Amino acid sequence: MLAKSFRAPLAAIALGALCQHPVTAQDGSIETLVANDKSFALNGKGMSYRFHVDEDTGDLYNDHFGGLATEDGLVEPLARPDGWAGFPSRVLREYPDLGRGDMRIPAVQIRQAGDGKAYTVSDLKYQSHELVEGKPALSGLPSTFGEAGEVSTLIVHLYDNYSAIAVDMSYSIFAEHDAVVRSVNITNKGENDIVLDKAASLSVDLPFADYEMIYLRGDWAREAQRVRRSVEYGNQGFGSLAGYSSHFHNPFLALVSPDTTESRGDAWGFSLVYTGSFSVDVEKSSQGPLRATLGLNPYEFAWPLKPGETFTTPECVAIYSDAGVGGMSRKFHNLFRKNLIRSKFATEPRPALLNSWEGLYFAYNQSTVLDLARATAELGVKLFVLDDGWFGNEFPRNNDSLGLGDWQVNKAKFPDGLGPLVDEITQLQSGNSSDKLQFGLWFEPEMVNPNSTLYGKHPDWVLHAADYPRTLRRNQLVLNLALPEVQEHVINSVANILDTAKVTYVKWDNNRGMHETTTSYASHQYMLGLYRVLDTLTTRFPDVLFEGCASGGGRFDPGIMHYFPQSWTSDNTDGFNRVGIQFGTSLAYPPSAMGAHVSVVPNHQAGRVTPLAYRAHVAMMGGSFGFELNPADLTADERAELPALISLADQVNPIVIQGDMYRLSLPEHSNWPAAMWITPEGDKAAVFYFQTRANVNHQLPYLKLQGLDPSARYALDGNGTFSGATLMNVGVQYMFPVEDYGSKVMLLERQ
Ligand SMILES: *[C@@H]1O[C@H](CO)[C@@H](O)[C@H](O)[C@H]1NC(C)=O
Ligand SMILES: *[C@@H]1O[C@H](CO)[C@@H](O)[C@H](O)[C@H]1NC(C)=O
Ligand SMILES: *[C@@H]1O[C@H](CO)[C@@H](O)[C@H](O)[C@H]1NC(C)=O
Ligand SMILES: *[C@@H]1O[C@H](CO)[C@@H](O)[C@H](O)[C@H]1NC(C)=O
Ligand SMILES: *[C@@H]1O[C@H](CO)[C@@H](O)[C@H](O)[C@H]1NC(C)=O
Ligand SMILES: *[C@@H]1O[C@H](CO)[C@@H](O)[C@H](O)[C@H]1NC(C)=O
Ligand SMILES: *[C@@H]1O[C@H](CO)[C@@H](O)[C@H](O)[C@H]1NC(C)=O
C-alpha cells in the first residue's frame, strides 16, 4: 500500500463497518490510492474512483466514479441474463475489448495479422498491478505532471493470452483536483504484426440513470459554442477529422445529471490531452448504463504494431465535482495551470500587447512598423507583436499566396534585418512606467506556400498521397512533421530568428487542416513530430512567451497548452461574440490561457459596433489582454479612454490569471452575462458584468456573487463594505444605462 499524499479529515467521513473492498485506513481517514488485493480505490478531496478485478473472468469492473465513498455500495448481483445481452453487455467495464459478448462500443479494437489471421477478438485479463509515487512521464506526448505527494499512480497490467498482447493501464490520482488521469500502453508480445484500429485513452461506464452531455461545437470565428443535450439510447458522439483538434469540436466532454446547474449537482468532465484528430463516443446501451470513450479518431488510426513494439495513447483527464458545471471547470483550471502547463509563465501576469494584424495586415515596412510600435508604447502597452508579412525574399510575403516556409527576414521591408529595428523598439518606454516595450513575432512554421523557395527545393516535404491532388487551403500545404528532417528544419528556422533578434514572444499560428495524408496513421505520426518540435523549442527558449493559434481557436486543447501557456481564442474579436466564445472555452480551459484582444469598430468579422469599454472589459477576461488595431484608427474619445482601460487591465490581470472563475450567468440564458474571479488567497475579486441589449422601462436584476467567504467583509469599489453573505445572498444591483453592450467591472477587496 502506498504512503498517502492526502488524508481527508476524519469528521467528514462516515466509517464503513464491514465492506467487501474497504478503502479506509485503521484510523478512518481516506487514503489517496488504495490497492486491496484486487480492488482499487483512488480518492480525491471530494471524489472516489473505484474498480476491481472480477474473480471469474479477470475483467476489470467499475464500482464507482463520483463523490467520496468509503466502501462499495449495496449493489445487488446481476440477475441471470435473458436475451442476447449477456453479462459482458451489462457490467460496468474499465477498458472494454471487442468480440467477447459486450455489444457496446469498445475502447480497444485490435486486428491480428499473419498466418491468414484477421481476428478482432481480444481477451484482456488482469495479470498484476503496481503502485508508483508521482507520475511517470508519457514519452513523446504532452501530459500532466506532479511531484510525489501531489500525484500517485496505479498501473494495472492486462494480457491477452491468445494473441500475446499486453495492455498496461495507468491511473494517476491528483487528489487536490479530484482528477484521475488515464493512459494506456499496448505492446505486441507476439510474433505477428497487429493493427490497432481503435485505442481509446479512457473508457468509462456509468450506472443507469438520466444524463445530459455538454460539449463544444463551432467553426472558424465562432468557436466553443456550448451544447447541452440529453443522452438518449444509442450512440451520440463528436470529434475531429481535421488532423487537429479543430474549431468544429473540442476534445472535451462533460456528463451531468439533468438537474445539474452551474453551481450545483453532479458533473463529470473529461479532457483529452491531445492536438490531433480525436473521437468522443457516448453510448446509452440497451440495459441503461452509459459508456463514454475518448481517444484518437479510429478513422485516422489503423496503427501497425510490429512484434516487440509498444503504442502509448495520449492521456485523458477525468474530473468529478458535485458543485455543478462551474465546480468541474474550476478543477480543470487549477489542474491545468499547476500540473499541465509547464511554461514558467503559467501563473504569471501577462504583458498587455498590441498585435499589428488588423492594424497593418501585410502592408508595412520598417518605418510604419516603428511608428506603430511608438504608438503602442505611448499607450502604456508592454508588448508589440509584428504579425504575418515580415519574411520571404524570392517570394516576398505580401499576401497569403506566397512566401510561407521561407523564414528569412524580407530585405525590401527591413533592409537592415530585424535586429536593429527590434533594438530600437525595445528601447521604447512603455507609457509612464519604467518598463521597456517588448517585441514579439508571428510564425506559421508547420506550413508552406507552393510559391516558396522551400517548396521548390522540397516538394516531398508536404503531406501528400502519391498522385492525388495536393489540395490547397488558404493557398498553403502542410509540412509533414512526421519526417525528422522537417522537424529539424522547423526547429532551426524558428531558432535562427530567435537567436538573432530580441524576441520575447512568439505567436505560433497554424491555418489549415490536413488532407491527403500519406497513410491512415500519418496524422498521429505528425502529432508526435509536432510535440518533439514544441518540446525542443520551448525547452531551448524558456524565457519566450509562446502563444498558440490556429485560425483562432482551432487548436485550443490541452496538448498545445502543455507547451504554450496561452492560445488565441478566436479570430473573431467582436465583443458580443467573444463573451460566448470565452465563456464556452472556460468550460474546460483556464482563462489564463486565453488571448483576448480589443479591435476597432465596425468589427472586421462581425460588422458590429460596440463601445470601446465593452470590448476592453470582455478582453480583460482573457489572461493575455491586448489590442488588434492601429491606435490611429480609433476616435479621439476612444484614445482618451485607453490609459484608464489599460491600467484596469493591468490591475485585474493577476486576478484573472490566478483566480478561481465563477460563471454567474450565461450569455445563452441571460441578457446580463457575468463572471467573477477570486484570488487563491481570497483577498481580491473582480466581477465582470455585461448588458447585451438596452433595458427599457424595466427593472434590473440583482447579481448574486459566488465563492466569497460569507463572514468576511469586502470593500466594493469604494461604495461601502458588505459581508460575503450579503453579496452572495442579496447580490449587487448595478444600474446599467439604457444602452446596448453595457459593461461594468467591479473590484472587491477583503477587509
Ligand atoms: C496462457 O496460456 C498458456 C498456454 O498457452 C497456459 O499455460 C497459461 O495457463 C495461460 N494463462 C492464462 C492466465 O490463462
Ligand atoms: C508505456 O510504454 C513506454 C514506452 O515503452 C514506457 O516508457 C512506459 O513506462 C510505459 N508505461 C506504462 C504505464 O506501462
Ligand atoms: C513605408 O510605407 C509608407 C506608407 O506606405 C511610405 O510612405 C514610406 O515611404 C515607406 N518607407 C520606406 C522606407 O519604404
Ligand atoms: C500576391 O502577390 C503576388 C506578388 O506581388 C501577386 O502576383 C499576386 O497576384 C498576389 N495575390 C493576391 C491574391 O493578391
Ligand atoms: C502619462 O502621464 C501623463 C501626465 O500625467 C498622462 O496625461 C498620460 O495619460 C499618461 N500616460 C499613460 C499611458 O498612462
Ligand atoms: C502563387 O500561387 C497561386 C496559386 O496558389 C498562383 O495563382 C499565383 O500566380 C502564384 N503567384 C506567384 C507570384 O507565383
Ligand atoms: C460605485 O461608485 C462609483 C462612483 O460613485 C460608480 O461610478 C459606480 O458605478 C459604483 N459601483 C456600483 C457597483 O454601483
Coordinates of C-alpha atoms in Angstrom, one line a residue, residues 58 151 283 499 589:
G58 CA -10.3 -11.5 -14.9
V151 CA 0.0 12.7 -7.5
E283 CA -23.5 5.4 -25.8
D499 CA 18.8 33.8 -31.8
Y589 CA -9.7 25.7 -20.0

